[in-house]
Amino acid sequence: MYPLAQILHSQGFFLTGSDNNETETLDAVRQMGIPVFIGQKAENISGADLIVHTAAIMEDNPELMAARQSGIPVLERADLLGIVTSWYDNAVCVTGTHGKTTVTSMITQILFTAGVDLSAYIGGKLPCIGGSGLAGKSDTIVCESCEFEDHFLKLSPDISVILNIDADHLDYFGTLENIKRSFRKFAEMTSKVLIVNGSDANTADSLKGIDKEIITFGRDNSCNFYPENIKHENGLLTVFDLMKNGTKLGCITLHVAGIHNVLNAVASAASADFLGISFDAIQKGLSEFRGANRRFEKLGCERGITFVDDYAHHPAELEAALNAAMEMKFNHVWAIFQPFTFSRTKLLLDDFARVLQIPDHAVLTDIMGSREKNTYGVFTRHLAEKIPGCIWFPQNEEAEWTDERKYLNFEQICDYICNHAESGDLVITLGCGDAYKIAKMIINKLK
């Protein structure tokens, strides 16, 4: 919601807001002069001409219920984002099952470094812009575009960047074929150009025969943009030659790990190139990119143990992050994973079990249900039992999920890692919930 607040505020709209917890983001909102209420109460909507809520708000939320009874127009966040993207002539909409936040951040970093007065809407914090959003005065917006419940079909994309298509959100889509159909609809809405992963079979299948200008990026010279001479140096440093239609544009230096981030950088470069950004500016922007918040983010080092956090919550994302971690040649890799949503855990259980055998040690928390109730009857033990040597701490499965129970779980993991991890090891927390808090607990305890 924060980037939307920034953009609307810059356009002269009067905003108020509410949240349940004090955060750095709320401080930033208040510094813009926007009043924020703590706690969701019916009276918070008083005086509004339009009410906007996120998909994370439950139907029995008192503020949402009052909003719907008020007769005032009510929009979900994605509806408002769709309206906002329609205001720009160059809406760069970045989508895909994996990598959206990183690529949106990379493109934003390139354009920002090149001096473009852009607007941005990112699903994570980007240090160079001081947050997750930016309100600029040009006709360009870079927008992370999420396929969850077809939210991206509400946008107005001019330049669509499609990174990959994989089976996720199956509680809504049901099948991979339905997901591919939605991505095709998104592509058909695009007014100028499709920048797509030419090395991804599902993307190619989804877009077969589409009547749009297409620029491809991928792993090899079958694509318009691709990397050559990839070298990993000193842990998080990667260098490669960026190629365009068989011609070397120059060398790119990345300060983020993994082959997946090389492809993310190539996708970002292709997008910036279409927008008329010079190679020198692309090179400079990518060299200054240090990752988005919670994307293989280094949290610190204590007693010789390195701590990294990653947002990965789908098997393919876990596989990419864990392979990157294993390539870094630490003595042992400890992967602490917090499964997110019961539906995803149940439907992709075997895939999760397979990739969680990549690290030296897999450690599991309880499942974070988020917006769901456990109608699937799935628990951490069902996953743990499929992973040889998995470490987990059984809880009372029938007990109500509370912060108290969750932090008991976190404390058990914290104690275990403190007692077993050694100098030269890597501890990586994984998941889109709040598993990163465990790493911070461990660092503080080791201190």
CSV table of N, CA, C and O in Angstrom, one decimal, residues 56-156:
chain,number,residue,atom,x,y,z
A,56,ALA,N,-5.1,-9.1,2.1
A,56,ALA,CA,-4.8,-9.7,3.4
A,56,ALA,C,-5.8,-9.4,4.4
A,56,ALA,O,-5.8,-10.1,5.5
A,57,ILE,N,-6.7,-8.5,4.2
A,57,ILE,CA,-7.7,-8.1,5.2
A,57,ILE,C,-8.8,-9.2,5.2
A,57,ILE,O,-9.4,-9.5,4.1
A,58,MET,N,-9.1,-9.7,6.3
A,58,MET,CA,-10.2,-10.7,6.4
A,58,MET,C,-11.6,-10.1,6.3
A,58,MET,O,-11.8,-9.0,6.6
A,59,GLU,N,-12.5,-10.9,5.9
A,59,GLU,CA,-13.9,-10.5,5.6
A,59,GLU,C,-14.5,-9.9,6.9
A,59,GLU,O,-15.4,-9.1,6.8
A,60,ASP,N,-14.2,-10.5,8.0
A,60,ASP,CA,-14.8,-10.0,9.3
A,60,ASP,C,-14.1,-8.8,9.9
A,60,ASP,O,-14.4,-8.5,11.1
A,61,ASN,N,-13.2,-8.2,9.2
A,61,ASN,CA,-12.5,-7.0,9.7
A,61,ASN,C,-13.5,-5.9,9.9
A,61,ASN,O,-14.2,-5.6,9.0
A,62,PRO,N,-13.6,-5.3,11.2
A,62,PRO,CA,-14.6,-4.3,11.4
A,62,PRO,C,-14.6,-3.1,10.5
A,62,PRO,O,-15.6,-2.5,10.2
A,63,GLU,N,-13.4,-2.7,10.1
A,63,GLU,CA,-13.2,-1.5,9.3
A,63,GLU,C,-13.7,-1.8,7.9
A,63,GLU,O,-14.4,-1.0,7.2
A,64,LEU,N,-13.4,-3.0,7.4
A,64,LEU,CA,-13.9,-3.4,6.0
A,64,LEU,C,-15.4,-3.6,6.0
A,64,LEU,O,-16.1,-3.2,5.1
A,65,MET,N,-15.9,-4.2,7.1
A,65,MET,CA,-17.4,-4.4,7.2
A,65,MET,C,-18.1,-3.0,7.2
A,65,MET,O,-19.1,-2.8,6.5
A,66,ALA,N,-17.6,-2.1,7.9
A,66,ALA,CA,-18.2,-0.8,8.0
A,66,ALA,C,-18.1,-0.1,6.6
A,66,ALA,O,-19.0,0.6,6.2
A,67,ALA,N,-16.9,-0.3,5.9
A,67,ALA,CA,-16.7,0.3,4.6
A,67,ALA,C,-17.8,-0.2,3.7
A,67,ALA,O,-18.4,0.6,2.9
A,68,ARG,N,-18.1,-1.5,3.7
A,68,ARG,CA,-19.0,-2.1,2.7
A,68,ARG,C,-20.5,-1.6,3.0
A,68,ARG,O,-21.3,-1.6,2.2
A,69,GLN,N,-20.7,-1.4,4.3
A,69,GLN,CA,-22.1,-0.9,4.7
A,69,GLN,C,-22.3,0.6,4.5
A,69,GLN,O,-23.4,1.1,4.6
A,70,SER,N,-21.2,1.3,4.2
A,70,SER,CA,-21.3,2.8,4.2
A,70,SER,C,-21.9,3.3,2.9
A,70,SER,O,-22.3,4.5,2.9
A,71,GLY,N,-21.8,2.6,1.8
A,71,GLY,CA,-22.2,3.1,0.5
A,71,GLY,C,-21.1,3.8,-0.2
A,71,GLY,O,-21.3,4.2,-1.3
A,72,ILE,N,-20.0,3.9,0.5
A,72,ILE,CA,-18.8,4.6,-0.2
A,72,ILE,C,-18.1,3.5,-1.1
A,72,ILE,O,-18.1,2.3,-0.7
A,73,PRO,N,-17.6,3.9,-2.2
A,73,PRO,CA,-16.9,2.9,-3.1
A,73,PRO,C,-15.8,2.3,-2.4
A,73,PRO,O,-15.0,2.9,-1.7
A,74,VAL,N,-15.6,0.9,-2.5
A,74,VAL,CA,-14.6,0.1,-1.9
A,74,VAL,C,-13.8,-0.6,-3.0
A,74,VAL,O,-14.4,-1.3,-3.8
A,75,LEU,N,-12.5,-0.4,-3.0
A,75,LEU,CA,-11.6,-1.1,-3.9
A,75,LEU,C,-10.6,-2.0,-3.2
A,75,LEU,O,-10.2,-1.6,-2.1
A,76,GLU,N,-10.2,-3.1,-3.8
A,76,GLU,CA,-9.1,-3.9,-3.3
A,76,GLU,C,-7.8,-3.2,-3.9
A,76,GLU,O,-7.9,-2.5,-5.0
A,77,ARG,N,-6.7,-3.3,-3.2
A,77,ARG,CA,-5.5,-2.7,-3.6
A,77,ARG,C,-5.1,-2.8,-5.1
A,77,ARG,O,-4.7,-1.9,-5.8
A,78,ALA,N,-5.3,-4.0,-5.7
A,78,ALA,CA,-5.0,-4.3,-7.1
A,78,ALA,C,-5.9,-3.4,-8.0
A,78,ALA,O,-5.4,-3.1,-9.1
A,79,ASP,N,-7.1,-3.2,-7.6
A,79,ASP,CA,-8.0,-2.3,-8.4
A,79,ASP,C,-7.4,-0.9,-8.5
A,79,ASP,O,-7.4,-0.3,-9.6
A,80,LEU,N,-7.0,-0.4,-7.4
A,80,LEU,CA,-6.4,1.0,-7.4
A,80,LEU,C,-5.1,1.0,-8.2
A,80,LEU,O,-4.8,2.0,-8.9
A,81,LEU,N,-4.3,0.0,-8.0
A,81,LEU,CA,-3.0,-0.1,-8.8
A,81,LEU,C,-3.3,-0.1,-10.3
A,81,LEU,O,-2.6,0.5,-11.0
A,82,GLY,N,-4.4,-0.8,-10.7
A,82,GLY,CA,-4.7,-0.8,-12.1
A,82,GLY,C,-5.0,0.6,-12.6
A,82,GLY,O,-4.6,1.0,-13.7
A,83,ILE,N,-5.8,1.4,-11.8
A,83,ILE,CA,-6.1,2.8,-12.1
A,83,ILE,C,-4.8,3.6,-12.3
A,83,ILE,O,-4.6,4.3,-13.2
A,84,VAL,N,-3.9,3.4,-11.3
A,84,VAL,CA,-2.7,4.2,-11.3
A,84,VAL,C,-1.8,3.9,-12.5
A,84,VAL,O,-1.3,4.8,-13.1
A,85,THR,N,-1.7,2.6,-12.8
A,85,THR,CA,-0.8,2.3,-14.0
A,85,THR,C,-1.4,2.9,-15.3
A,85,THR,O,-0.6,3.1,-16.2
A,86,SER,N,-2.7,3.1,-15.3
A,86,SER,CA,-3.3,3.7,-16.6
A,86,SER,C,-2.9,5.1,-16.7
A,86,SER,O,-3.1,5.7,-17.8
A,87,TRP,N,-2.4,5.8,-15.7
A,87,TRP,CA,-2.0,7.2,-15.8
A,87,TRP,C,-0.6,7.4,-16.5
A,87,TRP,O,-0.2,8.5,-16.9
A,88,TYR,N,0.1,6.3,-16.8
A,88,TYR,CA,1.5,6.4,-17.3
A,88,TYR,C,1.6,5.9,-18.7
A,88,TYR,O,0.9,4.9,-19.1
A,89,ASP,N,2.4,6.5,-19.6
A,89,ASP,CA,2.6,6.0,-21.0
A,89,ASP,C,3.6,4.9,-21.1
A,89,ASP,O,3.6,4.1,-22.0
A,90,ASN,N,4.5,4.8,-20.1
A,90,ASN,CA,5.4,3.7,-20.0
A,90,ASN,C,5.3,2.9,-18.7
A,90,ASN,O,6.0,3.1,-17.8
A,91,ALA,N,4.2,2.1,-18.6
A,91,ALA,CA,4.0,1.3,-17.4
A,91,ALA,C,4.8,0.0,-17.7
A,91,ALA,O,4.3,-0.9,-18.5
A,92,VAL,N,5.9,-0.2,-17.0
A,92,VAL,CA,6.7,-1.4,-17.1
A,92,VAL,C,6.2,-2.4,-16.0
A,92,VAL,O,6.5,-2.2,-14.9
A,93,CYS,N,5.5,-3.4,-16.4
A,93,CYS,CA,4.8,-4.3,-15.5
A,93,CYS,C,5.6,-5.6,-15.5
A,93,CYS,O,5.7,-6.3,-16.5
A,94,VAL,N,6.2,-5.9,-14.3
A,94,VAL,CA,7.1,-7.1,-14.2
A,94,VAL,C,6.3,-8.2,-13.5
A,94,VAL,O,5.8,-8.1,-12.4
A,95,THR,N,6.1,-9.4,-14.2
A,95,THR,CA,5.4,-10.5,-13.6
A,95,THR,C,6.2,-11.8,-13.8
A,95,THR,O,7.2,-11.8,-14.5
A,96,GLY,N,5.6,-12.9,-13.3
A,96,GLY,CA,6.3,-14.2,-13.3
A,96,GLY,C,6.1,-14.8,-11.9
A,96,GLY,O,5.8,-14.2,-10.9
A,97,THR,N,6.2,-16.1,-11.9
A,97,THR,CA,6.0,-16.8,-10.6
A,97,THR,C,7.1,-16.5,-9.7
A,97,THR,O,6.9,-16.5,-8.5
A,98,HIS,N,8.3,-16.4,-10.2
A,98,HIS,CA,9.5,-16.1,-9.3
A,98,HIS,C,10.3,-14.9,-9.8
A,98,HIS,O,10.3,-14.7,-11.1
A,99,GLY,N,10.9,-14.2,-8.9
A,99,GLY,CA,11.8,-13.1,-9.3
A,99,GLY,C,11.3,-11.7,-9.5
A,99,GLY,O,12.0,-10.8,-9.9
A,100,LYS,N,9.9,-11.6,-9.3
A,100,LYS,CA,9.3,-10.3,-9.6
A,100,LYS,C,9.9,-9.1,-8.8
A,100,LYS,O,10.2,-8.1,-9.4
A,101,THR,N,10.1,-9.3,-7.5
A,101,THR,CA,10.6,-8.2,-6.7
A,101,THR,C,12.0,-7.8,-7.1
A,101,THR,O,12.4,-6.7,-7.2
A,102,THR,N,12.9,-8.9,-7.3
A,102,THR,CA,14.3,-8.6,-7.7
A,102,THR,C,14.4,-7.9,-9.0
A,102,THR,O,15.1,-6.9,-9.1
A,103,VAL,N,13.6,-8.3,-10.0
A,103,VAL,CA,13.7,-7.7,-11.3
A,103,VAL,C,13.1,-6.3,-11.3
A,103,VAL,O,13.7,-5.3,-11.9
A,104,THR,N,12.0,-6.1,-10.6
A,104,THR,CA,11.4,-4.8,-10.5
A,104,THR,C,12.4,-3.8,-9.8
A,104,THR,O,12.6,-2.7,-10.2
A,105,SER,N,13.1,-4.4,-8.8
A,105,SER,CA,14.1,-3.6,-8.1
A,105,SER,C,15.3,-3.2,-9.0
A,105,SER,O,15.8,-2.1,-9.0
A,106,MET,N,15.8,-4.2,-9.8
A,106,MET,CA,16.9,-4.0,-10.7
A,106,MET,C,16.6,-2.9,-11.7
A,106,MET,O,17.4,-2.0,-12.0
A,107,ILE,N,15.4,-3.0,-12.3
A,107,ILE,CA,15.0,-2.1,-13.4
A,107,ILE,C,14.9,-0.7,-12.7
A,107,ILE,O,15.4,0.3,-13.3
A,108,THR,N,14.3,-0.6,-11.6
A,108,THR,CA,14.2,0.7,-10.8
A,108,THR,C,15.6,1.2,-10.6
A,108,THR,O,15.8,2.5,-10.7
A,109,GLN,N,16.5,0.4,-10.1
A,109,GLN,CA,17.8,0.9,-9.8
A,109,GLN,C,18.5,1.4,-11.0
A,109,GLN,O,19.2,2.5,-11.0
A,110,ILE,N,18.4,0.7,-12.1
A,110,ILE,CA,19.0,1.2,-13.4
A,110,ILE,C,18.5,2.5,-13.8
A,110,ILE,O,19.2,3.5,-14.1
A,111,LEU,N,17.2,2.7,-13.8
A,111,LEU,CA,16.5,3.9,-14.3
A,111,LEU,C,16.8,5.0,-13.3
A,111,LEU,O,17.1,6.2,-13.7
A,112,PHE,N,16.8,4.7,-12.0
A,112,PHE,CA,17.0,5.8,-11.0
A,112,PHE,C,18.5,6.3,-11.1
A,112,PHE,O,18.8,7.5,-11.0
A,113,THR,N,19.4,5.3,-11.2
A,113,THR,CA,20.8,5.6,-11.4
A,113,THR,C,21.1,6.4,-12.6
A,113,THR,O,21.9,7.3,-12.7
A,114,ALA,N,20.3,6.2,-13.7
A,114,ALA,CA,20.4,6.9,-15.0
A,114,ALA,C,19.8,8.2,-15.0
A,114,ALA,O,19.9,9.0,-16.0
A,115,GLY,N,19.1,8.6,-13.9
A,115,GLY,CA,18.5,9.9,-13.7
A,115,GLY,C,17.1,10.0,-14.2
A,115,GLY,O,16.6,11.2,-14.4
A,116,VAL,N,16.4,8.9,-14.5
A,116,VAL,CA,15.0,9.0,-14.9
A,116,VAL,C,14.2,9.3,-13.7
A,116,VAL,O,14.3,8.7,-12.6
A,117,ASP,N,13.3,10.2,-13.8
A,117,ASP,CA,12.4,10.7,-12.7
A,117,ASP,C,11.1,9.7,-12.7
A,117,ASP,O,10.0,10.2,-13.0
A,118,LEU,N,11.4,8.5,-12.4
A,118,LEU,CA,10.3,7.5,-12.5
A,118,LEU,C,9.5,7.3,-11.2
A,118,LEU,O,9.9,7.8,-10.1
A,119,SER,N,8.4,6.6,-11.4
A,119,SER,CA,7.6,6.1,-10.2
A,119,SER,C,7.9,4.6,-10.1
A,119,SER,O,8.2,4.0,-11.1
A,120,ALA,N,7.7,4.1,-8.9
A,120,ALA,CA,8.0,2.7,-8.8
A,120,ALA,C,7.1,2.1,-7.7
A,120,ALA,O,6.7,2.7,-6.8
A,121,TYR,N,6.7,0.8,-8.0
A,121,TYR,CA,5.9,0.0,-7.1
A,121,TYR,C,6.5,-1.3,-6.9
A,121,TYR,O,6.5,-2.1,-7.8
A,122,ILE,N,7.1,-1.6,-5.7
A,122,ILE,CA,7.9,-2.8,-5.5
A,122,ILE,C,7.4,-3.6,-4.3
A,122,ILE,O,7.0,-3.0,-3.3
A,123,GLY,N,7.5,-4.9,-4.4
A,123,GLY,CA,7.1,-5.7,-3.3
A,123,GLY,C,8.1,-5.9,-2.2
A,123,GLY,O,8.0,-6.8,-1.4
A,124,GLY,N,9.1,-5.1,-2.2
A,124,GLY,CA,10.2,-5.2,-1.2
A,124,GLY,C,10.9,-3.9,-1.1
A,124,GLY,O,10.7,-3.0,-2.0
A,125,LYS,N,11.7,-3.7,-0.1
A,125,LYS,CA,12.4,-2.4,0.0
A,125,LYS,C,13.7,-2.4,-0.8
A,125,LYS,O,14.5,-3.3,-0.8
A,126,LEU,N,13.9,-1.2,-1.5
A,126,LEU,CA,15.1,-1.0,-2.3
A,126,LEU,C,15.9,0.1,-1.7
A,126,LEU,O,15.4,1.2,-1.7
A,127,PRO,N,17.1,-0.1,-1.2
A,127,PRO,CA,17.8,0.9,-0.5
A,127,PRO,C,18.0,2.2,-1.3
A,127,PRO,O,17.9,3.3,-0.7
A,128,CYS,N,18.3,2.2,-2.6
A,128,CYS,CA,18.6,3.4,-3.3
A,128,CYS,C,17.4,4.4,-3.4
A,128,CYS,O,17.6,5.6,-3.5
A,129,ILE,N,16.2,3.9,-3.2
A,129,ILE,CA,15.0,4.8,-3.2
A,129,ILE,C,14.4,4.9,-1.8
A,129,ILE,O,13.4,5.6,-1.6
A,130,GLY,N,15.1,4.2,-0.8
A,130,GLY,CA,14.7,4.4,0.6
A,130,GLY,C,13.4,3.7,1.0
A,130,GLY,O,12.7,4.1,1.9
A,131,GLY,N,12.9,2.7,0.2
A,131,GLY,CA,11.7,2.0,0.5
A,131,GLY,C,11.2,1.2,-0.6
A,131,GLY,O,12.0,0.8,-1.5
A,132,SER,N,9.9,1.0,-0.7
A,132,SER,CA,9.3,0.1,-1.7
A,132,SER,C,8.6,0.9,-2.8
A,132,SER,O,8.1,0.3,-3.7
A,133,GLY,N,8.6,2.2,-2.8
A,133,GLY,CA,8.0,3.0,-3.8
A,133,GLY,C,8.6,4.3,-4.1
A,133,GLY,O,9.5,4.8,-3.3
A,134,LEU,N,8.2,4.9,-5.2
A,134,LEU,CA,8.7,6.2,-5.6
A,134,LEU,C,7.7,6.9,-6.4
A,134,LEU,O,7.0,6.3,-7.2
A,135,ALA,N,7.5,8.2,-6.2
A,135,ALA,CA,6.6,9.0,-6.9
A,135,ALA,C,7.3,10.0,-7.8
A,135,ALA,O,7.8,11.0,-7.2
A,136,GLY,N,7.5,9.8,-9.1
A,136,GLY,CA,8.2,10.7,-9.9
A,136,GLY,C,7.3,11.5,-10.8
A,136,GLY,O,6.1,11.3,-10.8
A,137,LYS,N,7.9,12.3,-11.7
A,137,LYS,CA,7.1,13.2,-12.5
A,137,LYS,C,7.1,12.8,-14.0
A,137,LYS,O,6.5,13.4,-14.8
A,138,SER,N,7.9,11.8,-14.3
A,138,SER,CA,7.9,11.3,-15.7
A,138,SER,C,6.7,10.4,-16.0
A,138,SER,O,5.9,10.1,-15.2
A,139,ASP,N,6.7,10.0,-17.3
A,139,ASP,CA,5.6,9.1,-17.7
A,139,ASP,C,5.9,7.6,-17.6
A,139,ASP,O,5.3,6.8,-18.2
A,140,THR,N,7.0,7.3,-16.8
A,140,THR,CA,7.4,5.9,-16.6
A,140,THR,C,7.1,5.5,-15.2
A,140,THR,O,7.5,6.1,-14.2
A,141,ILE,N,6.5,4.3,-15.0
A,141,ILE,CA,6.4,3.6,-13.8
A,141,ILE,C,6.9,2.2,-13.9
A,141,ILE,O,6.6,1.5,-14.9
A,142,VAL,N,7.6,1.7,-13.0
A,142,VAL,CA,8.0,0.3,-12.9
A,142,VAL,C,7.2,-0.4,-11.8
A,142,VAL,O,7.2,0.1,-10.7
A,143,CYS,N,6.5,-1.4,-12.2
A,143,CYS,CA,5.5,-1.9,-11.3
A,143,CYS,C,5.6,-3.5,-11.1
A,143,CYS,O,5.4,-4.2,-12.1
A,144,GLU,N,5.7,-4.0,-9.9
A,144,GLU,CA,5.7,-5.4,-9.7
A,144,GLU,C,4.2,-5.8,-9.9
A,144,GLU,O,3.3,-5.2,-9.3
A,145,SER,N,4.0,-6.9,-10.6
A,145,SER,CA,2.6,-7.3,-11.1
A,145,SER,C,2.4,-8.7,-10.7
A,145,SER,O,2.9,-9.6,-11.3
A,146,CYS,N,1.6,-8.9,-9.6
A,146,CYS,CA,1.4,-10.2,-9.0
A,146,CYS,C,0.2,-11.0,-9.7
A,146,CYS,O,-0.8,-10.4,-9.8
A,147,GLU,N,0.5,-12.2,-10.0
A,147,GLU,CA,-0.6,-13.1,-10.6
A,147,GLU,C,-1.6,-13.6,-9.5
A,147,GLU,O,-2.6,-14.2,-9.9
A,148,PHE,N,-1.3,-13.4,-8.2
A,148,PHE,CA,-2.2,-13.9,-7.2
A,148,PHE,C,-3.6,-13.5,-7.5
A,148,PHE,O,-4.0,-12.4,-7.6
A,149,GLU,N,-4.5,-14.5,-7.6
A,149,GLU,CA,-5.9,-14.3,-7.8
A,149,GLU,C,-6.2,-13.4,-9.0
A,149,GLU,O,-7.1,-12.6,-9.1
A,150,ASP,N,-5.3,-13.4,-10.0
A,150,ASP,CA,-5.4,-12.7,-11.3
A,150,ASP,C,-5.3,-11.2,-11.0
A,150,ASP,O,-5.8,-10.4,-11.9
A,151,HIS,N,-4.7,-10.7,-10.0
A,151,HIS,CA,-4.6,-9.3,-9.7
A,151,HIS,C,-3.9,-8.6,-10.9
A,151,HIS,O,-4.3,-7.4,-11.2
A,152,PHE,N,-3.0,-9.2,-11.6
A,152,PHE,CA,-2.3,-8.5,-12.6
A,152,PHE,C,-3.1,-8.2,-13.8
A,152,PHE,O,-2.8,-7.4,-14.7
A,153,LEU,N,-4.3,-8.9,-13.9
A,153,LEU,CA,-5.2,-8.6,-15.0
A,153,LEU,C,-6.0,-7.3,-14.9
A,153,LEU,O,-6.7,-6.9,-15.8
A,154,LYS,N,-5.8,-6.6,-13.7
A,154,LYS,CA,-6.4,-5.3,-13.5
A,154,LYS,C,-5.5,-4.2,-13.9
A,154,LYS,O,-5.9,-3.0,-13.8
A,155,LEU,N,-4.3,-4.5,-14.3
A,155,LEU,CA,-3.3,-3.4,-14.6
A,155,LEU,C,-3.4,-3.0,-16.1
A,155,LEU,O,-4.1,-3.5,-16.8
A,156,SER,N,-2.7,-1.9,-16.4
A,156,SER,CA,-2.6,-1.4,-17.8
A,156,SER,C,-1.2,-1.4,-18.2
A,156,SER,O,-0.5,-0.4,-18.3
